Short mmCIF file of C-alpha atoms and ligand atoms in Angstrom, two decimals:
data_model
loop_
_atom_site.label_atom_id
_atom_site.label_comp_id
_atom_site.label_asym_id
_atom_site.label_seq_id
_atom_site.Cartn_x
_atom_site.Cartn_y
_atom_site.Cartn_z
CA MET A 1 -21.40 -3.20 -22.68
CA ALA A 2 -20.26 -5.94 -20.32
CA MET A 3 -17.22 -5.62 -18.04
CA LYS A 4 -15.35 -8.22 -20.10
CA ASP A 5 -15.50 -10.59 -23.06
CA ILE A 6 -13.57 -13.76 -23.67
CA VAL A 7 -10.89 -13.20 -26.32
CA ASN A 8 -8.43 -15.98 -27.25
CA GLY A 9 -9.67 -18.00 -24.30
CA VAL A 10 -9.06 -15.38 -21.57
CA PRO A 11 -11.20 -12.53 -20.23
CA ARG A 12 -10.57 -9.15 -21.87
CA TYR A 13 -11.64 -6.35 -19.53
CA ARG A 14 -12.70 -2.79 -20.36
CA HIS A 15 -12.30 0.56 -18.60
CA PHE A 16 -15.04 1.61 -16.18
CA ILE A 17 -15.89 5.23 -16.98
CA ASN A 18 -19.06 7.13 -16.05
CA GLY A 19 -20.79 3.95 -14.92
CA GLN A 20 -20.19 2.21 -18.27
CA TRP A 21 -17.74 -0.41 -19.47
CA THR A 22 -15.94 0.93 -22.51
CA ASP A 23 -13.01 0.14 -24.79
CA ALA A 24 -14.00 2.31 -27.76
CA THR A 25 -10.63 4.07 -27.95
CA VAL A 26 -8.39 1.21 -26.78
CA LYS A 27 -5.74 0.17 -29.28
CA GLU A 28 -3.41 -1.93 -27.13
CA TRP A 29 -3.93 -4.46 -24.36
CA ILE A 30 -1.82 -5.54 -21.39
CA GLU A 31 -1.49 -9.20 -20.45
CA VAL A 32 -2.08 -10.06 -16.80
CA GLU A 33 0.01 -12.98 -15.54
CA ASN A 34 -0.50 -15.41 -12.67
CA PRO A 35 2.82 -15.17 -10.75
CA ALA A 36 2.55 -18.76 -9.46
CA THR A 37 2.13 -20.36 -12.88
CA GLY A 38 3.23 -17.81 -15.49
CA ALA A 39 -0.16 -18.30 -17.24
CA ILE A 40 -1.87 -15.30 -18.85
CA ILE A 41 -5.18 -14.97 -17.01
CA ALA A 42 -6.65 -11.84 -18.61
CA THR A 43 -5.97 -8.80 -20.74
CA VAL A 44 -6.82 -5.20 -19.85
CA PRO A 45 -6.72 -1.93 -21.80
CA LYS A 46 -3.43 -0.13 -22.13
CA GLY A 47 -5.12 3.19 -21.51
CA SER A 48 -4.08 6.42 -23.23
CA ALA A 49 -4.25 10.15 -22.53
CA ASP A 50 -7.70 10.10 -24.19
CA ASP A 51 -8.92 7.54 -21.68
CA ALA A 52 -7.51 9.64 -18.85
CA ASP A 53 -9.38 12.64 -20.18
CA ARG A 54 -12.70 10.80 -20.53
CA ALA A 55 -12.49 9.37 -17.03
CA LEU A 56 -11.56 12.70 -15.45
CA VAL A 57 -14.27 14.62 -17.33
CA ALA A 58 -16.84 12.05 -16.12
CA ALA A 59 -15.56 12.35 -12.54
CA GLN A 60 -15.73 16.14 -12.73
CA ALA A 61 -19.28 16.13 -14.06
CA ALA A 62 -20.44 13.79 -11.28
CA GLN A 63 -18.72 15.61 -8.42
CA PRO A 64 -21.04 18.55 -7.53
CA ALA A 65 -24.14 16.34 -7.13
CA TRP A 66 -22.11 13.77 -5.18
CA GLU A 67 -20.79 16.38 -2.77
CA ALA A 68 -24.29 17.84 -2.39
CA LEU A 69 -25.61 14.54 -0.97
CA PRO A 70 -25.82 14.35 2.81
CA PRO A 71 -22.66 12.49 3.88
CA ILE A 72 -24.74 9.67 5.36
CA GLU A 73 -26.06 8.88 1.88
CA ARG A 74 -22.53 8.63 0.53
CA ALA A 75 -21.69 6.46 3.53
CA ASN A 76 -24.65 4.15 2.87
CA LEU A 77 -23.38 3.53 -0.65
CA LEU A 78 -19.88 2.75 0.67
CA LYS A 79 -21.42 0.33 3.18
CA ALA A 80 -23.46 -1.32 0.43
CA LEU A 81 -20.30 -1.80 -1.60
CA ALA A 82 -18.48 -3.21 1.44
CA ARG A 83 -21.35 -5.70 1.95
CA LEU A 84 -21.13 -6.82 -1.69
CA ILE A 85 -17.36 -7.21 -1.40
CA LEU A 86 -17.83 -9.49 1.62
CA GLU A 87 -20.57 -11.45 -0.14
CA ASN A 88 -18.07 -12.01 -2.99
CA ARG A 89 -15.17 -12.66 -0.61
CA ASP A 90 -14.27 -16.09 -1.96
CA ARG A 91 -14.31 -15.07 -5.64
CA LEU A 92 -12.38 -11.83 -5.00
CA SER A 93 -9.79 -13.58 -2.79
CA ARG A 94 -9.10 -16.10 -5.53
CA LEU A 95 -8.76 -13.26 -8.03
CA VAL A 96 -6.19 -11.55 -5.78
CA VAL A 97 -4.26 -14.84 -5.55
CA ALA A 98 -4.41 -15.26 -9.33
CA GLU A 99 -3.15 -11.77 -10.19
CA GLN A 100 -0.86 -11.10 -7.23
CA GLY A 101 0.26 -14.46 -5.81
CA LYS A 102 -0.27 -14.14 -2.05
CA PRO A 103 -1.49 -17.26 -0.18
CA LEU A 104 -5.27 -17.65 -0.17
CA GLN A 105 -5.69 -17.10 3.58
CA GLU A 106 -3.82 -13.79 3.24
CA ALA A 107 -5.95 -12.81 0.23
CA ARG A 108 -9.09 -13.44 2.32
CA GLY A 109 -7.62 -11.09 4.92
CA GLU A 110 -7.01 -8.52 2.19
CA ILE A 111 -10.61 -8.67 0.97
CA GLU A 112 -11.92 -8.35 4.54
CA GLY A 113 -9.58 -5.36 4.94
CA THR A 114 -10.96 -3.88 1.71
CA ALA A 115 -14.48 -3.92 3.14
CA LEU A 116 -13.18 -2.60 6.48
CA TYR A 117 -11.56 0.46 4.82
CA LEU A 118 -14.91 1.32 3.20
CA ASN A 119 -16.92 0.70 6.38
CA HIS A 120 -14.48 2.70 8.48
CA ALA A 121 -14.71 5.66 6.10
CA ALA A 122 -18.51 5.36 6.15
CA GLU A 123 -18.56 5.54 9.96
CA GLU A 124 -17.09 9.05 9.75
CA ALA A 125 -20.11 10.45 7.88
CA ARG A 126 -21.60 12.07 10.99
CA ARG A 127 -18.28 13.43 12.18
CA ILE A 128 -17.37 15.81 9.34
CA THR A 129 -17.02 18.76 11.65
CA GLY A 130 -15.71 22.30 11.21
CA ASP A 131 -15.04 25.14 13.61
CA ILE A 132 -16.97 28.22 14.66
CA ILE A 133 -14.66 30.74 16.28
CA PRO A 134 -15.31 34.25 17.58
CA SER A 135 -14.27 37.16 15.42
CA ASP A 136 -12.39 40.24 16.65
CA MET A 137 -15.24 42.26 15.07
CA ALA A 138 -18.61 42.80 16.73
CA ASP A 139 -21.53 40.72 15.45
CA GLU A 140 -19.32 38.41 13.47
CA GLN A 141 -18.48 34.72 13.47
CA ILE A 142 -15.74 32.87 11.66
CA TRP A 143 -16.64 29.50 10.21
CA ILE A 144 -13.98 27.05 9.13
CA GLN A 145 -15.56 24.38 6.98
CA ARG A 146 -14.21 21.23 5.39
CA VAL A 147 -15.22 20.72 1.76
CA ALA A 148 -14.14 18.27 -0.91
CA HIS A 149 -11.22 18.97 -3.26
CA GLY A 150 -13.14 17.88 -6.35
CA VAL A 151 -11.63 15.07 -8.42
CA VAL A 152 -9.01 12.76 -6.94
CA VAL A 153 -6.67 10.44 -8.85
CA GLY A 154 -5.69 7.24 -6.99
CA LEU A 155 -2.67 5.23 -8.19
CA THR A 156 -2.04 1.95 -6.41
CA ALA A 157 0.75 -0.62 -6.07
CA TRP A 158 0.53 -4.30 -6.96
CA ASN A 159 1.09 -5.78 -3.49
CA TYR A 160 -2.49 -5.16 -2.19
CA PRO A 161 -4.54 -4.47 -5.32
CA ALA A 162 -7.96 -4.52 -3.63
CA ALA A 163 -7.17 -3.06 -0.20
CA LEU A 164 -5.12 -0.13 -1.50
CA MET A 165 -7.98 0.87 -3.79
CA ALA A 166 -10.43 0.93 -0.87
CA ARG A 167 -7.96 2.73 1.39
CA LYS A 168 -8.09 5.67 -1.03
CA MET A 169 -11.59 5.36 -2.40
CA GLY A 170 -13.36 5.12 0.99
CA PRO A 171 -12.22 8.44 2.49
CA ALA A 172 -12.06 10.23 -0.90
CA LEU A 173 -15.70 9.47 -1.70
CA LEU A 174 -16.96 9.95 1.86
CA ALA A 175 -15.47 13.46 1.80
CA GLY A 176 -17.47 14.28 -1.36
CA ASN A 177 -14.75 13.90 -3.96
CA THR A 178 -15.13 11.71 -7.03
CA ILE A 179 -12.25 9.48 -8.03
CA VAL A 180 -10.40 7.92 -10.95
CA ILE A 181 -8.47 4.84 -9.82
CA LYS A 182 -5.62 3.24 -11.74
CA SER A 183 -4.24 0.03 -10.29
CA HIS A 184 -0.78 -1.24 -11.12
CA GLU A 185 -0.79 -2.68 -14.64
CA GLY A 186 0.19 -6.13 -13.31
CA THR A 187 -2.77 -6.37 -10.90
CA PRO A 188 -5.70 -4.47 -12.42
CA LEU A 189 -8.44 -7.10 -12.04
CA SER A 190 -9.60 -6.74 -8.44
CA ALA A 191 -10.22 -3.01 -8.85
CA LEU A 192 -12.24 -3.58 -12.04
CA GLU A 193 -14.32 -6.27 -10.33
CA ILE A 194 -14.95 -3.96 -7.36
CA ALA A 195 -16.00 -1.23 -9.82
CA GLN A 196 -18.53 -3.73 -11.23
CA LEU A 197 -19.92 -4.27 -7.71
CA SER A 198 -20.34 -0.49 -7.36
CA VAL A 199 -22.94 -0.69 -10.17
CA GLN A 200 -24.85 -3.28 -8.14
CA ALA A 201 -24.56 -0.99 -5.10
CA ASP A 202 -26.19 1.81 -7.16
CA PHE A 203 -23.31 4.25 -7.19
CA PRO A 204 -24.16 7.27 -9.38
CA PRO A 205 -22.25 7.17 -12.70
CA GLY A 206 -18.89 8.96 -12.70
CA VAL A 207 -18.34 8.85 -8.93
CA LEU A 208 -15.97 5.89 -9.16
CA ASN A 209 -14.02 5.35 -12.38
CA ALA A 210 -11.48 2.53 -12.78
CA VAL A 211 -9.09 2.60 -15.71
CA SER A 212 -6.11 0.45 -16.59
CA GLY A 213 -2.77 1.17 -18.19
CA THR A 214 0.88 1.68 -17.44
CA GLY A 215 2.38 4.16 -15.01
CA GLU A 216 4.38 6.06 -17.59
CA GLY A 217 1.41 6.13 -20.02
CA LEU A 218 -2.03 6.42 -18.45
CA GLY A 219 -0.71 7.13 -14.94
CA ALA A 220 1.39 10.07 -16.08
CA ALA A 221 -1.51 11.40 -18.19
CA LEU A 222 -3.85 11.32 -15.17
CA VAL A 223 -1.32 13.25 -13.09
CA LYS A 224 -0.67 15.88 -15.80
CA HIS A 225 -4.33 16.50 -16.57
CA PRO A 226 -5.70 19.85 -15.32
CA ILE A 227 -8.86 18.38 -13.72
CA PRO A 228 -7.62 16.47 -10.64
CA ARG A 229 -6.71 18.59 -7.63
CA LEU A 230 -5.32 15.80 -5.46
CA ILE A 231 -3.14 12.87 -6.56
CA THR A 232 -2.73 10.01 -4.11
CA LEU A 233 -0.11 7.36 -4.90
CA THR A 234 0.88 4.18 -3.16
CA GLY A 235 4.02 2.97 -4.87
CA SER A 236 7.74 3.33 -5.32
CA VAL A 237 9.98 6.25 -4.41
CA ARG A 238 10.81 6.50 -8.12
CA ALA A 239 7.16 7.02 -9.08
CA GLY A 240 6.67 9.42 -6.15
CA LYS A 241 9.49 11.63 -7.36
CA GLU A 242 8.26 11.58 -10.97
CA ILE A 243 4.78 12.55 -9.85
CA PHE A 244 6.14 15.27 -7.56
CA ARG A 245 7.93 16.83 -10.54
CA SER A 246 5.03 16.48 -12.90
CA ALA A 247 2.47 17.85 -10.43
CA ALA A 248 4.60 20.90 -9.72
CA ASP A 249 3.42 22.80 -12.80
CA ASP A 250 -0.16 22.93 -11.52
CA LEU A 251 0.77 22.93 -7.82
CA LYS A 252 -1.39 19.84 -7.31
CA LEU A 253 -1.80 18.39 -3.86
CA LEU A 254 0.02 15.12 -3.34
CA ARG A 255 -0.22 12.21 -0.94
CA LEU A 256 2.71 9.89 -1.62
CA GLU A 257 2.83 6.58 0.29
CA LEU A 258 6.16 5.12 -0.78
CA GLY A 259 8.66 2.38 -0.03
CA GLY A 260 10.27 1.35 3.24
CA LYS A 261 13.33 -0.33 4.73
CA ALA A 262 12.10 -1.19 8.21
CA PRO A 263 14.74 -1.91 10.84
CA PHE A 264 14.00 -4.66 13.38
CA ILE A 265 15.91 -4.11 16.63
CA VAL A 266 16.19 -6.95 19.14
CA ALA A 267 17.63 -5.80 22.49
CA GLU A 268 19.35 -8.14 24.94
CA ASP A 269 16.31 -8.09 27.27
CA ALA A 270 13.82 -9.04 24.52
CA ASP A 271 11.42 -11.98 24.69
CA ILE A 272 13.34 -13.98 22.09
CA GLY A 273 10.50 -16.33 21.16
CA ALA A 274 8.14 -13.41 20.54
CA ALA A 275 10.82 -11.55 18.57
CA VAL A 276 11.46 -14.59 16.35
CA ARG A 277 7.75 -15.06 15.62
CA ALA A 278 7.29 -11.36 14.81
CA ALA A 279 10.43 -11.23 12.67
CA ILE A 280 9.17 -14.18 10.60
CA LEU A 281 5.68 -12.82 10.13
CA SER A 282 6.87 -9.29 9.42
CA ARG A 283 9.32 -10.46 6.76
CA PHE A 284 7.69 -13.38 4.95
CA GLU A 285 4.00 -12.41 4.83
CA ASN A 286 2.99 -11.69 1.23
CA CYS A 287 6.44 -13.06 0.20
CA GLY A 288 8.07 -10.05 1.85
CA GLN A 289 6.19 -7.64 -0.40
CA ILE A 290 4.76 -5.19 2.15
CA CYS A 291 5.98 -1.63 2.59
CA ILE A 292 6.22 -2.13 6.39
CA CYS A 293 8.11 -5.46 6.16
CA ASN A 294 11.10 -6.24 8.39
CA GLU A 295 13.89 -5.43 5.91
CA ARG A 296 17.03 -5.45 8.12
CA MET A 297 17.73 -6.71 11.62
CA TYR A 298 19.96 -5.39 14.40
CA VAL A 299 20.36 -8.03 17.10
CA HIS A 300 22.23 -7.51 20.36
CA GLU A 301 25.41 -9.62 20.36
CA LYS A 302 24.60 -11.14 23.79
CA ILE A 303 21.53 -12.92 22.47
CA ALA A 304 22.40 -13.05 18.75
CA ASP A 305 23.40 -16.75 18.65
CA GLU A 306 20.24 -17.92 20.40
CA PHE A 307 18.06 -15.59 18.31
CA LEU A 308 19.64 -16.60 14.99
CA ASP A 309 19.50 -20.29 15.82
CA LYS A 310 15.73 -20.09 16.43
CA PHE A 311 15.09 -17.63 13.60
CA VAL A 312 16.94 -19.61 10.93
CA LYS A 313 15.24 -22.84 12.06
CA ALA A 314 11.84 -21.15 11.69
CA VAL A 315 12.75 -19.74 8.25
CA LYS A 316 13.80 -23.21 7.08
CA GLY A 317 10.38 -24.51 8.17
CA LEU A 318 8.43 -22.10 5.95
CA LYS A 319 6.42 -23.84 3.24
CA VAL A 320 6.81 -22.19 -0.16
CA GLY A 321 4.38 -23.18 -2.90
CA ASP A 322 0.99 -23.00 -4.60
CA PRO A 323 -0.75 -20.02 -2.97
CA LEU A 324 -4.10 -21.80 -3.26
CA ALA A 325 -2.79 -24.53 -0.91
CA MET A 326 -2.06 -23.88 2.77
CA VAL A 327 1.43 -22.43 2.35
CA ASP A 328 3.39 -19.76 4.21
CA VAL A 329 5.02 -18.09 1.21
CA GLY A 330 3.84 -17.72 -2.38
CA PRO A 331 5.75 -16.64 -5.49
CA LYS A 332 7.41 -13.30 -6.12
CA PHE A 333 5.07 -11.09 -8.08
CA SER A 334 6.92 -10.88 -11.42
CA ALA A 335 10.04 -11.86 -13.33
CA PRO A 336 11.68 -8.41 -12.99
CA GLU A 337 10.93 -8.45 -9.24
CA LEU A 338 12.50 -11.91 -8.92
CA ASP A 339 15.56 -10.79 -10.91
CA LYS A 340 15.94 -7.79 -8.58
CA VAL A 341 15.90 -9.97 -5.45
CA GLU A 342 18.39 -12.42 -6.93
CA ARG A 343 20.70 -9.58 -7.95
CA MET A 344 20.54 -8.00 -4.50
CA VAL A 345 21.43 -11.27 -2.74
CA ASN A 346 24.29 -12.01 -5.16
CA ASP A 347 25.67 -8.48 -4.73
CA ALA A 348 25.44 -8.79 -0.95
CA VAL A 349 27.37 -12.06 -1.00
CA ALA A 350 29.98 -10.48 -3.29
CA SER A 351 30.32 -7.68 -0.71
CA GLY A 352 30.94 -10.09 2.15
CA ALA A 353 27.49 -11.17 3.39
CA GLN A 354 27.11 -14.80 4.44
CA ILE A 355 24.04 -16.84 3.67
CA LEU A 356 22.59 -18.62 6.73
CA THR A 357 19.75 -20.20 4.76
CA GLY A 358 18.26 -19.87 1.27
CA GLY A 359 19.95 -17.64 -1.27
CA LYS A 360 18.64 -19.10 -4.55
CA ARG A 361 15.73 -19.19 -6.94
CA LEU A 362 13.46 -22.22 -6.70
CA THR A 363 13.04 -23.79 -10.14
CA GLU A 364 12.27 -27.49 -9.71
CA GLY A 365 9.05 -29.49 -9.41
CA ASP A 366 6.16 -27.33 -8.17
CA HIS A 367 8.34 -24.29 -8.74
CA ALA A 368 9.17 -25.02 -12.38
CA ARG A 369 6.76 -22.32 -13.57
CA GLY A 370 6.24 -18.89 -12.00
CA HIS A 371 8.64 -16.73 -9.95
CA TRP A 372 10.02 -18.37 -6.82
CA TYR A 373 12.75 -17.49 -4.35
CA GLU A 374 13.87 -19.32 -1.22
CA PRO A 375 13.25 -17.64 2.15
CA THR A 376 16.70 -16.26 2.85
CA VAL A 377 18.67 -15.01 5.86
CA LEU A 378 22.06 -13.29 5.45
CA THR A 379 24.56 -11.85 7.87
CA ALA A 380 25.69 -8.34 6.99
CA THR A 381 28.84 -6.69 8.22
CA ASP A 382 28.40 -3.08 7.19
CA ASN A 383 25.31 -0.89 7.33
CA ARG A 384 26.34 0.82 4.10
CA MET A 385 25.86 -2.38 2.07
CA ALA A 386 23.07 -2.10 -0.53
CA ILE A 387 21.20 -4.97 1.14
CA MET A 388 21.01 -2.82 4.33
CA GLN A 389 20.03 0.37 2.49
CA ASP A 390 17.80 -0.55 -0.48
CA GLU A 391 14.32 -2.02 -0.28
CA VAL A 392 14.38 -5.77 -1.12
CA PHE A 393 10.58 -6.25 -1.13
CA GLY A 394 11.05 -10.02 -1.12
CA PRO A 395 11.69 -13.03 1.16
CA VAL A 396 15.21 -12.00 2.15
CA VAL A 397 16.48 -10.46 5.38
CA PRO A 398 20.00 -9.38 6.38
CA VAL A 399 21.03 -9.47 10.05
CA MET A 400 23.74 -7.43 11.82
CA LYS A 401 24.97 -7.88 15.38
CA VAL A 402 25.13 -4.74 17.53
CA THR A 403 26.93 -4.13 20.80
CA ASP A 404 24.21 -2.08 22.50
CA PHE A 405 20.77 -0.53 22.07
CA ASP A 406 22.19 2.85 21.06
CA GLU A 407 24.10 1.29 18.17
CA GLY A 408 20.89 -0.41 17.01
CA LEU A 409 19.06 2.93 17.08
CA ARG A 410 21.86 4.73 15.26
CA LEU A 411 22.11 2.14 12.48
CA ALA A 412 18.32 1.99 12.15
CA ASN A 413 18.24 5.76 11.55
CA GLU A 414 21.05 5.63 8.97
CA SER A 415 18.61 5.22 6.08
CA ARG A 416 16.85 7.23 3.37
CA TYR A 417 13.58 5.61 4.39
CA GLY A 418 11.32 6.35 7.36
CA LEU A 419 8.17 4.27 7.15
CA SER A 420 8.04 1.57 9.83
CA ALA A 421 10.37 0.13 12.48
CA TYR A 422 10.25 -2.73 14.99
CA VAL A 423 11.77 -2.83 18.46
CA PHE A 424 11.84 -5.69 20.95
CA THR A 425 12.76 -4.65 24.50
CA LYS A 426 11.15 -4.83 27.93
CA ASP A 427 12.74 -1.59 29.10
CA MET A 428 10.13 1.17 29.35
CA ARG A 429 12.76 3.90 29.28
CA ARG A 430 14.00 2.63 25.92
CA MET A 431 10.43 2.56 24.61
CA MET A 432 9.97 6.19 25.60
CA ARG A 433 13.16 7.16 23.78
CA LEU A 434 11.80 5.72 20.52
CA VAL A 435 9.16 8.40 20.19
CA ARG A 436 11.72 11.11 19.56
CA GLU A 437 14.85 9.21 18.60
CA LEU A 438 13.65 6.61 16.08
CA LYS A 439 12.96 8.48 12.87
CA PHE A 440 10.13 6.36 11.48
CA GLY A 441 6.43 7.08 11.08
CA GLU A 442 5.06 3.75 12.34
CA ILE A 443 6.83 1.97 15.20
CA TYR A 444 5.90 -1.51 16.40
CA VAL A 445 7.10 -2.30 19.94
CA ASN A 446 7.14 -5.98 20.95
CA ARG A 447 4.76 -7.06 18.21
CA PRO A 448 4.67 -7.89 14.50
CA GLY A 449 3.53 -5.39 11.87
CA GLY A 450 -0.06 -4.71 10.87
CA ASP A 451 -1.59 -1.25 10.91
CA ALA A 452 -5.01 -0.32 12.29
CA VAL A 453 -7.63 1.23 10.03
CA HIS A 454 -8.28 3.99 12.60
CA ALA A 455 -4.60 4.82 13.26
CA HIS A 456 -2.23 6.70 10.93
CA HIS A 457 0.03 5.10 8.32
CA ALA A 458 2.64 7.61 7.18
CA GLY A 459 6.20 7.45 5.95
CA LEU A 460 8.85 10.01 6.84
CA ARG A 461 11.79 11.09 4.67
CA HIS A 462 11.85 9.20 1.31
CA SER A 463 9.00 6.96 2.44
CA GLY A 464 6.58 9.66 1.46
CA ILE A 465 4.63 12.76 2.15
CA GLY A 466 1.09 12.30 3.28
CA GLY A 467 -0.29 9.49 5.39
CA GLU A 468 -3.46 7.43 5.29
CA ASP A 469 -6.14 6.01 7.62
CA GLY A 470 -7.98 7.30 10.65
CA LYS A 471 -8.92 10.94 11.18
CA TYR A 472 -5.70 12.36 9.71
CA GLY A 473 -6.00 10.21 6.58
CA LEU A 474 -9.59 11.34 6.05
CA ASP A 475 -8.71 14.98 6.67
CA ALA A 476 -6.41 14.92 3.62
CA TYR A 477 -9.42 14.51 1.35
CA PHE A 478 -10.88 17.87 2.47
CA GLN A 479 -9.81 21.43 1.85
CA LYS A 480 -10.67 24.05 4.45
CA LYS A 481 -12.62 27.17 3.68
CA THR A 482 -12.93 30.08 6.09
CA ILE A 483 -16.07 32.19 5.99
CA TYR A 484 -16.37 35.49 7.87
CA VAL A 485 -20.07 36.01 8.61
CA ASN A 486 -20.98 39.53 9.68
CA TYR A 487 -24.58 39.88 10.81
CA ALA A 488 -24.51 43.42 12.23
P1 NAD B 1 5.19 1.66 -8.73
O1 NAD B 1 5.67 2.98 -8.27
O2 NAD B 1 5.88 1.01 -9.86
O3 NAD B 1 3.64 1.76 -9.15
C1 NAD B 1 2.63 2.27 -8.28
C2 NAD B 1 1.52 2.86 -9.13
O4 NAD B 1 1.96 4.08 -9.73
C3 NAD B 1 1.10 1.97 -10.30
O5 NAD B 1 -0.29 2.11 -10.51
C4 NAD B 1 1.89 2.53 -11.45
O6 NAD B 1 1.34 2.22 -12.71
C5 NAD B 1 1.86 4.00 -11.16
N1 NAD B 1 2.97 4.79 -11.70
C6 NAD B 1 4.26 4.42 -11.79
N2 NAD B 1 5.00 5.43 -12.32
C7 NAD B 1 4.14 6.46 -12.54
C8 NAD B 1 4.28 7.79 -13.06
N3 NAD B 1 5.45 8.25 -13.45
N4 NAD B 1 3.19 8.57 -13.13
C9 NAD B 1 1.99 8.11 -12.73
N5 NAD B 1 1.78 6.86 -12.24
C10 NAD B 1 2.86 6.05 -12.14
O7 NAD B 1 5.20 0.76 -7.42
P2 NAD B 1 4.90 -0.79 -7.29
O8 NAD B 1 6.03 -1.56 -7.82
O9 NAD B 1 3.51 -1.08 -7.75
O10 NAD B 1 4.82 -0.94 -5.70
C11 NAD B 1 5.86 -1.32 -4.89
C12 NAD B 1 6.27 -0.15 -4.02
O11 NAD B 1 5.14 0.38 -3.34
C13 NAD B 1 7.25 -0.56 -2.94
O12 NAD B 1 8.30 0.38 -2.85
C14 NAD B 1 6.41 -0.53 -1.67
O13 NAD B 1 7.14 -0.32 -0.49
C15 NAD B 1 5.48 0.59 -1.97
N6 NAD B 1 4.27 0.52 -1.14
C16 NAD B 1 4.07 1.51 -0.21
C17 NAD B 1 2.97 1.46 0.62
C18 NAD B 1 2.73 2.53 1.65
O14 NAD B 1 1.60 2.61 2.16
N7 NAD B 1 3.71 3.36 1.98
C19 NAD B 1 2.06 0.40 0.50
C20 NAD B 1 2.27 -0.58 -0.48
C21 NAD B 1 3.39 -0.50 -1.30
#
């Protein structure tokens, strides 16, 4: 069967299970909407527990032969897929724009990042090392070897539908696991199209399976199923907690990459121009829908007026519109997401916040259809306000003045979250203090956000348990076995 048919004028996709496109057991379909226009651009299966079972059984059957391949052969397949993704860069970027809404130039960056995650994983093929250590017994060695877990389930968020898939799939497959991927139900198309390219790359059937459905339906069924040993989620704290509970019965291994509420501290000695540019980029990229986005600002009172003057001017200059045109900010991803942002701003104002710019939905002209919100800056007076504590995940940032660096650090740490943080200062002693005193897993000093594929992306506290990328991210996809070899 083909990946999709046209039904009622739009593509209807199938699940990708065991190298085949299938919808034999699908009874319901989910509509996929373009956030910039509100148009329905496709439908995908609303997968069931049966679909979860079929995909996991296929992944389990394929796993031993996959793990038995020399790692370089697995790596060559990942590289072939990365090449095909880059050859299809324009088509895939436009698909990301259509299902997710980010501006086209950002979607191109996402597709390049998708290929990079696969290539980076592939580069590790010749570095899957273990340990040989001496035994306390004569004529004995102890081997510690890294082997695959078996079947991995990957659940991804809607903000980077292609890149998040590759971030999990690359290291999982390189390590010798097979995988069942479920994208967010609002952005399932890029993953299905990448699965199609895996056929062209000659992936063995069952190694990569891509299914679609809701979190509470198919997602929960994948987590509950006895086959997968490791569940890796990128998503909300809510989903992370649900999965933690559900996985407890089988003591499954979890990697949970969850939400953030990054503080952005600007000290009185900061390069103000650089801080303004970084604060803009780190808040408004992808319409503020990045887990590491600048979510709350603490600006030293000595430079606050100058900073805010420049910052608000720059925010007012942002172009919001059709993501296929050269704009700075696209639409919010969905109607419920837009409602949430509007509610949070209104509540903040009711609690005493003042709007410096923005503060409303955009509904006229080019913004008549789709989900649009003005880039917004607020002043906040109390760190306990919901706008300072809850993730906005949209084009809105609250700013508080602080009297010194220590107050900035203290308020930054007063949070349930612990993913990323930003600090602008020229004082080396302050930078050194951050390592121990700022309780966040990814700290950007004097620069905007953007993590490196060979570093480590990990949230502390409610931002997750786990961590991805680089050698520590890859290590999570292996279990260790210890073998005592006595040759006396
Ligand atoms: P979400 O939690 O609603 O969904 C994430 C994925 O989990 C989806 O595929 C969804 O269908 C599935 N899911 C949801 N509930 C489930 C359940 N009970 N059982 C099994 N699967 C379930 O999150 P979202 O709205 O797609 O993403 C936004 C969130 O993701 C934000 O909080 C953002 O900060 C976070 N995020 C974190 C990172 C990171 O690396 N830490 C990266 C991107 C996004």
